[in-house]
């Protein structure tokens, strides 16, 4: 419950109209949700304006409205006016987070954020009642809403994402993390963030924001992350593939059955097996394991739980359908994650078929990065490459051969059904907006699926 007097104290708002109830059931930014008893915050976006849905929210039972424009209503609801509804949302979340005293473990980086978040939450949840972001609630809207959804939890593992300068600083101001981990610095969101050094500067706000009694987890294998660790005022824990790291590990083997590896720290070592089939997952495992052990998980529990790790949806899922292997890595793409996906593909035997598309938000580097992608694709000797998007020509020049262009997911699925044979391996990969996952969904519906991930 949110008290009206607390909300007025937390956020810079003017009370325009007083309502009947002084306690609110929560916050909503979507009038399509159940808004009864909640405060509806009218956010403005590129494709929507929440002010257009204020009266709908009131009709559906909202007890309060936070807006930037005048609202006329006869209903007995609270009306608050502010110059910036997005800032108000963040300020309310910050006040709530301080009041409840949650422990916050924040994770950011150019790649592997969601996977590391999911792995860490899985490893600690049996012992610690912590929450996490739902879906992609990792931005200036999603993070505040995630905090406000926490009730009886002791803390939360929260992914922080940014594609514009200044967003990470604000996300840290809102969430006030106690623990922080930067997975890596790579070529992602270059259109909004700039070159690698500028991306590092933006991500580095997480380490700048940690309190003196916090802990910063540092990827010792990434020089840019190591450089960012100079911002830390608190305890530093390193993880990496070299024995000099506080938590160090090595991959023993990776094949179609899964991965075997070792992790060592402070005179302790475990060997483990996991069904994950991509070598790139080891870095996520090492990061999450170092954090889990530091938060109190025992070595024996860690080893047992690693046996049951599975990737988040659309991030390296492996399914076998009628003796054909499908790798669904369609949630998003940048040069770093695409390289990891191709390496995962190479683990499997059989004809390789790629259903891929544009990597977005690379700015002036777009053509160059897609050309380099084409060169890397050659290394997996693909049987066929289906491509959707604007940078097909760049990929083809890098490959030195043509791809099969498509726009309609259904037509692509039909073409795949004509050529697929037992033993084939199909990779789905592109930035989320390209919509490659639709091809995967259609094939699943037509073939039926058996999850072997």
Coordinates of C-alpha atoms in Angstrom, one line a residue:
X1 CA 0.0 0.0 0.0
X2 CA 1.1 3.5 -0.8
X3 CA 0.2 6.4 1.5
X4 CA -0.8 9.6 -0.2
X5 CA 1.2 11.7 2.3
X6 CA 4.4 9.7 1.5
X7 CA 3.9 10.0 -2.2
X8 CA 3.5 13.8 -1.9
X9 CA 6.8 13.8 0.1
X10 CA 8.7 11.6 -2.4
X11 CA 7.8 13.3 -5.6
X12 CA 7.6 16.9 -6.8
X13 CA 3.9 17.2 -7.4
X14 CA 1.0 19.6 -6.9
X15 CA -2.2 18.4 -5.4
X16 CA -5.0 19.6 -7.8
X17 CA -7.8 17.6 -6.4
X18 CA -8.2 15.4 -3.3
X19 CA -9.8 12.0 -3.4
X20 CA -11.6 9.8 -0.9
X21 CA -8.9 7.1 -0.2
X22 CA -5.5 8.0 1.3
X23 CA -4.0 4.6 0.6
X24 CA -3.4 3.2 -2.8
X25 CA -3.0 -0.4 -3.9
X26 CA 0.0 0.4 -6.1
X27 CA 0.9 2.1 -9.3
X28 CA 0.0 1.5 -12.9
X29 CA 1.1 3.1 -16.2
X30 CA -1.2 1.0 -18.4
X31 CA -5.0 1.6 -18.4
X32 CA -5.5 -1.9 -19.9
X33 CA -4.4 -3.4 -16.6
X34 CA -6.5 -3.7 -13.4
X35 CA -6.1 -0.2 -12.1
X36 CA -8.7 -0.4 -9.3
X37 CA -7.4 1.4 -6.2
X38 CA -4.2 2.3 -7.8
X39 CA -2.5 5.5 -8.9
X40 CA -2.4 5.8 -12.7
X41 CA 0.6 7.7 -14.0
X42 CA 0.2 9.3 -17.4
X43 CA 3.5 8.7 -19.2
X44 CA 4.4 10.1 -22.6
X45 CA 6.2 7.9 -25.1
X46 CA 7.2 7.9 -28.8
X47 CA 4.0 6.0 -29.7
X48 CA 1.6 6.8 -26.9
X49 CA 0.5 9.4 -24.5
X50 CA -0.9 8.2 -21.2
X51 CA -3.0 11.4 -20.9
X52 CA -5.2 10.0 -23.6
X53 CA -6.2 7.2 -21.2
X54 CA -6.7 9.1 -18.0
X55 CA -10.5 9.1 -18.1
X56 CA -10.5 5.4 -19.0
X57 CA -8.3 4.7 -15.9
X58 CA -10.7 6.7 -13.7
X59 CA -13.7 4.8 -15.1
X60 CA -12.0 1.5 -14.3
X61 CA -11.5 2.5 -10.7
X62 CA -8.2 4.3 -10.4
X63 CA -8.0 6.1 -7.1
X64 CA -5.4 8.7 -8.2
X65 CA -3.9 10.3 -11.3
X66 CA -0.5 11.8 -11.8
X67 CA -0.3 13.9 -15.0
X68 CA 1.3 16.8 -16.7
X69 CA -1.9 18.4 -18.0
X70 CA -5.3 19.5 -16.6
X71 CA -7.8 16.7 -15.9
X72 CA -11.5 17.5 -15.4
X73 CA -13.5 14.9 -13.6
X74 CA -16.4 14.7 -11.1
X75 CA -15.1 11.5 -9.6
X76 CA -13.6 11.6 -6.1
X77 CA -10.1 10.7 -7.1
X78 CA -6.7 12.3 -6.3
X79 CA -5.3 14.4 -9.1
X80 CA -1.6 15.3 -8.9
X81 CA 0.2 17.5 -11.5
X82 CA 3.9 17.4 -12.2
X83 CA 6.2 18.7 -14.9
X84 CA 7.6 15.2 -15.6
X85 CA 5.5 12.1 -14.9
X86 CA 8.4 9.7 -15.7
X87 CA 10.6 11.4 -13.0
X88 CA 7.6 11.2 -10.6
X89 CA 7.4 7.5 -11.2
X90 CA 11.1 7.1 -10.5
X91 CA 11.0 9.3 -7.4
X92 CA 8.0 7.3 -5.9
X93 CA 9.9 4.1 -6.5
X94 CA 13.0 5.5 -4.8
X95 CA 11.0 6.6 -1.8
X96 CA 9.3 3.1 -1.6
X97 CA 12.6 1.3 -1.9
X98 CA 14.1 3.4 0.9
X99 CA 11.1 2.8 3.1
X100 CA 11.1 -0.9 2.7
X101 CA 14.9 -1.3 2.9
X102 CA 15.2 -3.9 0.2
X103 CA 18.6 -5.2 -0.8
X104 CA 19.2 -4.5 -4.5
X105 CA 21.6 -6.5 -6.7
X106 CA 21.9 -4.6 -10.0
X107 CA 23.3 -6.1 -13.2
X108 CA 24.2 -4.3 -16.4
X109 CA 26.5 -4.7 -19.4
X110 CA 26.4 -4.9 -23.2
X111 CA 25.4 -8.5 -23.3
X112 CA 24.4 -11.3 -21.0
X113 CA 22.5 -9.1 -18.5
X114 CA 19.2 -11.0 -18.6
X115 CA 20.9 -14.4 -18.5
X116 CA 23.1 -13.5 -15.6
X117 CA 20.1 -12.0 -13.7
X118 CA 18.1 -15.2 -14.3
X119 CA 21.0 -17.5 -13.3
X120 CA 21.7 -15.5 -10.1
X121 CA 18.0 -15.4 -9.1
X122 CA 17.7 -19.2 -9.7
X123 CA 20.9 -19.9 -7.6
X124 CA 19.8 -17.8 -4.6
X125 CA 16.0 -18.1 -4.6
X126 CA 15.7 -21.4 -2.6
X127 CA 17.6 -19.6 0.3
X128 CA 16.6 -16.0 -0.2
X129 CA 13.2 -14.6 -0.9
X130 CA 14.3 -12.1 -3.5
X131 CA 12.3 -10.7 -6.5
X132 CA 13.5 -9.8 -10.0
X133 CA 12.5 -7.9 -13.1
X134 CA 9.7 -9.5 -15.1
X135 CA 10.3 -9.8 -18.8
X136 CA 12.1 -6.7 -20.1
X137 CA 11.2 -4.4 -17.3
X138 CA 14.7 -3.1 -17.2
X139 CA 14.4 0.6 -18.2
X140 CA 13.3 3.9 -16.7
X141 CA 9.7 2.6 -16.6
X142 CA 10.3 -1.0 -15.9
X143 CA 12.8 -0.6 -13.0
X144 CA 10.6 1.7 -10.9
X145 CA 7.6 -0.6 -11.5
X146 CA 9.7 -3.6 -10.5
X147 CA 10.6 -2.0 -7.2
X148 CA 7.0 -1.0 -6.6
X149 CA 5.9 -4.6 -7.1
X150 CA 8.1 -5.9 -4.3
X151 CA 6.0 -6.6 -1.2
X152 CA 7.4 -9.2 1.3
X153 CA 10.6 -9.8 -0.5
X154 CA 13.9 -9.1 1.2
X155 CA 15.5 -7.8 -2.0
X156 CA 15.7 -8.2 -5.7
X157 CA 18.1 -9.0 -8.6
X158 CA 17.5 -6.2 -11.1
X159 CA 18.7 -5.8 -14.6
X160 CA 19.5 -2.2 -15.7
X161 CA 19.4 -1.5 -19.4
X162 CA 20.2 1.8 -21.3
X163 CA 20.4 2.9 -24.9
X164 CA 20.9 6.6 -24.2
X165 CA 23.4 8.6 -22.3
X166 CA 22.4 9.5 -18.8
X167 CA 19.9 6.7 -18.3
X168 CA 22.2 4.5 -16.2
X169 CA 22.9 7.3 -13.8
X170 CA 19.1 7.8 -13.3
X171 CA 18.4 4.0 -13.0
X172 CA 21.0 3.9 -10.2
X173 CA 19.5 7.0 -8.5
X174 CA 16.1 5.2 -8.5
X175 CA 17.2 1.7 -7.5
X176 CA 20.1 2.6 -5.2
X177 CA 21.8 -0.8 -5.6
X178 CA 23.8 -2.4 -2.8
X179 CA 25.6 -4.8 -5.1
X180 CA 26.6 -4.3 -8.7
X181 CA 27.9 -6.4 -11.6
X182 CA 28.9 -5.4 -15.1
X183 CA 28.9 -8.4 -17.5
X184 CA 31.0 -6.9 -20.3
X185 CA 31.4 -3.9 -22.5
X186 CA 30.7 -4.6 -26.1
X187 CA 29.2 -3.1 -29.3
X188 CA 25.6 -2.6 -28.4
X189 CA 23.3 0.5 -28.7
X190 CA 26.2 2.4 -30.3
X191 CA 23.7 4.7 -32.1
X192 CA 22.7 6.2 -28.7
X193 CA 25.8 5.6 -26.6
X194 CA 28.7 6.0 -29.0
X195 CA 32.0 4.1 -29.1
X196 CA 33.2 1.5 -26.7
X197 CA 34.8 4.0 -24.3
X198 CA 31.5 6.0 -24.2
X199 CA 29.5 2.8 -23.6
X200 CA 31.8 1.9 -20.7
X201 CA 31.4 5.4 -19.3
X202 CA 27.6 5.0 -19.3
X203 CA 27.7 1.5 -17.8
X204 CA 30.2 2.6 -15.2
X205 CA 27.6 4.6 -13.4
X206 CA 26.6 1.3 -11.7
X207 CA 30.1 1.0 -10.0
X208 CA 30.1 4.8 -9.2
X209 CA 26.7 4.4 -7.4
X210 CA 27.6 1.5 -5.1
X211 CA 27.8 2.5 -1.4
X212 CA 30.9 2.0 0.7
X213 CA 29.4 -1.1 2.4
X214 CA 28.4 -2.7 -0.9
X215 CA 30.1 -5.1 -3.2
X216 CA 31.1 -4.7 -6.9
X217 CA 31.6 -7.8 -9.0
X218 CA 34.2 -7.3 -11.7
X219 CA 34.7 -9.4 -14.9
X220 CA 38.5 -9.7 -14.8
X221 CA 38.5 -10.9 -18.4
X222 CA 37.2 -7.6 -19.8
X223 CA 39.8 -4.8 -19.6
X224 CA 37.1 -2.1 -19.9
X225 CA 35.2 -3.5 -16.9
X226 CA 38.5 -3.8 -14.9
X227 CA 39.1 -0.1 -15.7
X228 CA 35.6 0.8 -14.5
X229 CA 36.3 -0.9 -11.2
X230 CA 38.5 2.0 -10.2
X231 CA 35.2 3.8 -9.5
X232 CA 34.4 1.4 -6.7
X233 CA 34.5 2.7 -3.2
X234 CA 33.4 -0.7 -1.8
X235 CA 34.6 -4.2 -1.6
X236 CA 35.6 -5.7 -5.0
X237 CA 35.2 -9.3 -6.0
X238 CA 36.7 -10.4 -9.4
X239 CA 35.8 -13.4 -11.5
X240 CA 37.4 -14.7 -14.7
X241 CA 39.2 -17.5 -16.4
X242 CA 42.6 -16.7 -14.8
X243 CA 43.6 -18.1 -11.4
X244 CA 44.4 -14.6 -10.3
X245 CA 40.7 -13.8 -10.1
X246 CA 38.9 -14.2 -6.8
X247 CA 36.5 -16.7 -8.5
X248 CA 38.2 -18.4 -11.4
X249 CA 37.0 -21.2 -13.7
X250 CA 37.5 -23.2 -16.8
X251 CA 35.4 -25.0 -19.3
X252 CA 36.2 -28.7 -19.4
X253 CA 33.9 -29.6 -22.4
X254 CA 30.9 -28.4 -24.4
X255 CA 28.9 -30.7 -26.6
X256 CA 25.3 -31.3 -27.7
X257 CA 24.6 -32.8 -24.2
X258 CA 25.7 -29.7 -22.3
X259 CA 28.7 -28.2 -20.5
X260 CA 31.2 -29.4 -17.9
X261 CA 33.3 -26.9 -15.9
X262 CA 35.1 -26.0 -12.8
X263 CA 34.9 -23.0 -10.5
X264 CA 37.4 -22.3 -7.7
X265 CA 37.7 -19.6 -5.0
X266 CA 39.4 -19.1 -1.6
X267 CA 40.7 -22.7 -1.3
X268 CA 37.5 -24.2 -2.5
X269 CA 36.7 -25.8 -5.9
X270 CA 33.7 -27.5 -7.5
X271 CA 33.3 -29.3 -10.7
X272 CA 29.8 -29.1 -12.3
X273 CA 27.7 -30.2 -15.2
X274 CA 24.9 -28.1 -16.8
X275 CA 22.6 -28.7 -19.7
X276 CA 23.7 -25.3 -21.3
X277 CA 25.3 -25.9 -24.6
X278 CA 27.0 -22.6 -25.4
X279 CA 30.5 -21.8 -24.2
X280 CA 29.5 -18.2 -23.7
X281 CA 27.2 -19.3 -20.9
X282 CA 30.2 -20.1 -18.8
X283 CA 30.9 -16.4 -18.2
X284 CA 27.3 -15.9 -17.0
X285 CA 27.6 -19.0 -14.8
X286 CA 30.9 -17.7 -13.3
X287 CA 29.4 -14.2 -12.7
X288 CA 26.2 -15.6 -11.1
X289 CA 28.1 -18.2 -9.0
X290 CA 30.6 -15.6 -7.6
X291 CA 27.6 -13.5 -6.6
X292 CA 25.6 -16.4 -5.2
X293 CA 28.5 -17.7 -3.0
X294 CA 29.1 -14.2 -1.8
X295 CA 25.5 -13.9 -0.8
X296 CA 25.6 -17.1 1.2
X297 CA 24.8 -20.0 -1.1
X298 CA 26.9 -23.1 -0.1
X299 CA 29.3 -24.8 -2.5
X300 CA 27.2 -28.1 -2.4
X301 CA 24.0 -26.2 -3.1
X302 CA 25.6 -24.3 -6.0
X303 CA 26.9 -27.5 -7.6
X304 CA 23.4 -29.1 -7.4
X305 CA 21.6 -26.1 -8.7
X306 CA 23.9 -25.6 -11.7
X307 CA 22.6 -29.0 -12.9
X308 CA 19.2 -27.4 -13.6
X309 CA 20.2 -24.1 -15.2
X310 CA 18.3 -23.3 -18.4
X311 CA 18.6 -20.2 -20.5
X312 CA 15.8 -17.5 -20.5
X313 CA 13.3 -17.6 -23.3
X314 CA 14.8 -16.5 -26.7
X315 CA 18.4 -16.5 -25.4
X316 CA 20.0 -19.7 -26.5
X317 CA 17.1 -22.0 -26.0
X318 CA 17.6 -25.4 -27.6
X319 CA 14.6 -27.5 -28.8
X320 CA 14.5 -30.7 -30.8
X321 CA 11.6 -31.1 -33.1
X322 CA 11.4 -34.3 -35.2
X323 CA 15.1 -34.8 -34.9
X324 CA 15.9 -31.2 -36.0
X325 CA 17.7 -29.0 -33.5
X326 CA 16.4 -25.4 -33.2
X327 CA 18.4 -22.8 -31.4
X328 CA 16.2 -19.9 -30.4
X329 CA 18.4 -16.9 -29.7
X330 CA 16.0 -14.4 -31.3
X331 CA 15.4 -12.1 -28.4
X332 CA 18.1 -9.6 -29.3
X333 CA 21.4 -9.2 -31.2
X334 CA 24.6 -7.3 -31.2
X335 CA 28.1 -8.2 -32.6
X336 CA 29.1 -9.8 -29.3
X337 CA 26.0 -11.9 -28.8
X338 CA 26.0 -12.9 -32.5
X339 CA 29.5 -14.2 -32.2
X340 CA 28.5 -16.3 -29.2
X341 CA 25.5 -17.7 -31.0
X342 CA 27.6 -18.8 -33.9
X343 CA 30.0 -20.5 -31.6
X344 CA 27.1 -22.3 -30.0
X345 CA 25.8 -23.4 -33.4
X346 CA 29.2 -24.9 -34.2
X347 CA 28.9 -27.3 -31.2
X348 CA 26.2 -29.2 -33.1
X349 CA 26.7 -31.7 -35.9
X350 CA 24.5 -31.5 -39.0
X351 CA 23.7 -29.0 -41.7
X352 CA 23.6 -25.5 -40.4
X353 CA 20.7 -23.2 -41.4
X354 CA 20.6 -19.6 -40.3
X355 CA 17.4 -17.5 -40.0
X356 CA 18.8 -14.1 -39.1
X357 CA 18.3 -10.4 -39.4
X358 CA 19.6 -6.9 -38.7
X359 CA 21.5 -5.9 -35.6
X360 CA 20.0 -2.6 -34.7
X361 CA 21.2 0.6 -33.0
X362 CA 24.8 0.3 -34.3
X363 CA 24.7 3.8 -35.9
X364 CA 27.5 4.6 -38.3
X365 CA 29.1 1.2 -37.7
X366 CA 26.0 -0.7 -39.0
X367 CA 27.3 -1.7 -42.5
X368 CA 30.8 -2.5 -41.2
X369 CA 29.5 -4.7 -38.4
X370 CA 27.1 -6.6 -40.7
X371 CA 29.9 -7.1 -43.1
X372 CA 32.1 -8.5 -40.3
X373 CA 29.2 -10.7 -39.3
X374 CA 29.0 -12.1 -42.8
X375 CA 32.7 -13.1 -42.6
X376 CA 32.1 -14.9 -39.3
X377 CA 29.2 -16.7 -40.7
X378 CA 31.5 -18.3 -43.3
X379 CA 33.3 -20.1 -40.4
X380 CA 30.2 -22.3 -39.6
X381 CA 29.8 -23.3 -43.3
X382 CA 26.0 -22.7 -43.5
X383 CA 23.8 -24.8 -45.8
X384 CA 21.3 -21.9 -46.2
X385 CA 21.0 -18.4 -44.8
X386 CA 17.6 -16.6 -44.6
X387 CA 17.9 -12.9 -43.9
X388 CA 15.3 -10.2 -42.9
X389 CA 16.2 -6.6 -42.7
X390 CA 18.1 -3.7 -44.3
X391 CA 21.7 -5.0 -44.1
X392 CA 21.4 -8.1 -46.2
X393 CA 23.9 -6.7 -48.8
X394 CA 26.5 -6.1 -46.1
X395 CA 26.2 -9.6 -44.8
X396 CA 26.3 -11.1 -48.3
X397 CA 29.5 -9.1 -49.1
X398 CA 31.1 -10.5 -46.0
X399 CA 30.0 -14.0 -46.8
X400 CA 30.9 -13.8 -50.4
X401 CA 27.5 -15.5 -51.3
X402 CA 23.8 -14.7 -51.5
X403 CA 21.3 -15.1 -48.7
X404 CA 17.6 -15.9 -49.1
X405 CA 15.7 -12.6 -48.5
X406 CA 12.4 -12.7 -46.7
X407 CA 9.9 -10.3 -45.0
X408 CA 6.9 -12.5 -44.2
X409 CA 7.6 -14.9 -41.3
X410 CA 5.0 -17.4 -42.6
X411 CA 6.5 -17.6 -46.0
X412 CA 10.0 -18.1 -44.5
X413 CA 8.6 -20.9 -42.3
X414 CA 7.1 -22.6 -45.4
X415 CA 10.4 -22.4 -47.3
X416 CA 12.2 -23.9 -44.3
X417 CA 9.7 -26.8 -44.2
X418 CA 10.5 -27.6 -47.8
X419 CA 14.2 -28.1 -47.1
X420 CA 14.5 -29.3 -43.5
X421 CA 15.9 -32.8 -42.9
X422 CA 16.6 -34.9 -39.8
X423 CA 19.9 -33.8 -38.2
X424 CA 19.7 -30.2 -39.3
X425 CA 20.5 -27.4 -36.9
X426 CA 18.7 -24.1 -37.3
X427 CA 19.7 -20.8 -35.6
X428 CA 17.3 -17.9 -35.1
X429 CA 19.0 -14.6 -34.3
X430 CA 18.4 -10.8 -34.8
X431 CA 17.5 -7.7 -32.9
X432 CA 14.1 -8.0 -31.3
X433 CA 12.3 -5.5 -33.5
X434 CA 13.1 -7.5 -36.6
X435 CA 10.7 -10.2 -35.4
X436 CA 12.7 -13.4 -36.2
X437 CA 11.0 -15.1 -33.3
X438 CA 7.8 -15.2 -35.3
X439 CA 9.4 -17.7 -37.8
X440 CA 10.4 -19.9 -34.8
X441 CA 6.9 -19.7 -33.3
X442 CA 5.2 -20.7 -36.6
X443 CA 7.6 -23.7 -37.1
X444 CA 6.9 -24.8 -33.5
X445 CA 3.1 -24.7 -34.2
X446 CA 3.4 -26.6 -37.4
X447 CA 5.9 -29.3 -36.2
X448 CA 5.1 -29.6 -32.5
X449 CA 8.1 -29.4 -30.0
X450 CA 10.0 -31.3 -27.5
X451 CA 12.2 -29.1 -25.3
X452 CA 15.7 -30.6 -24.9
X453 CA 17.4 -27.5 -23.5

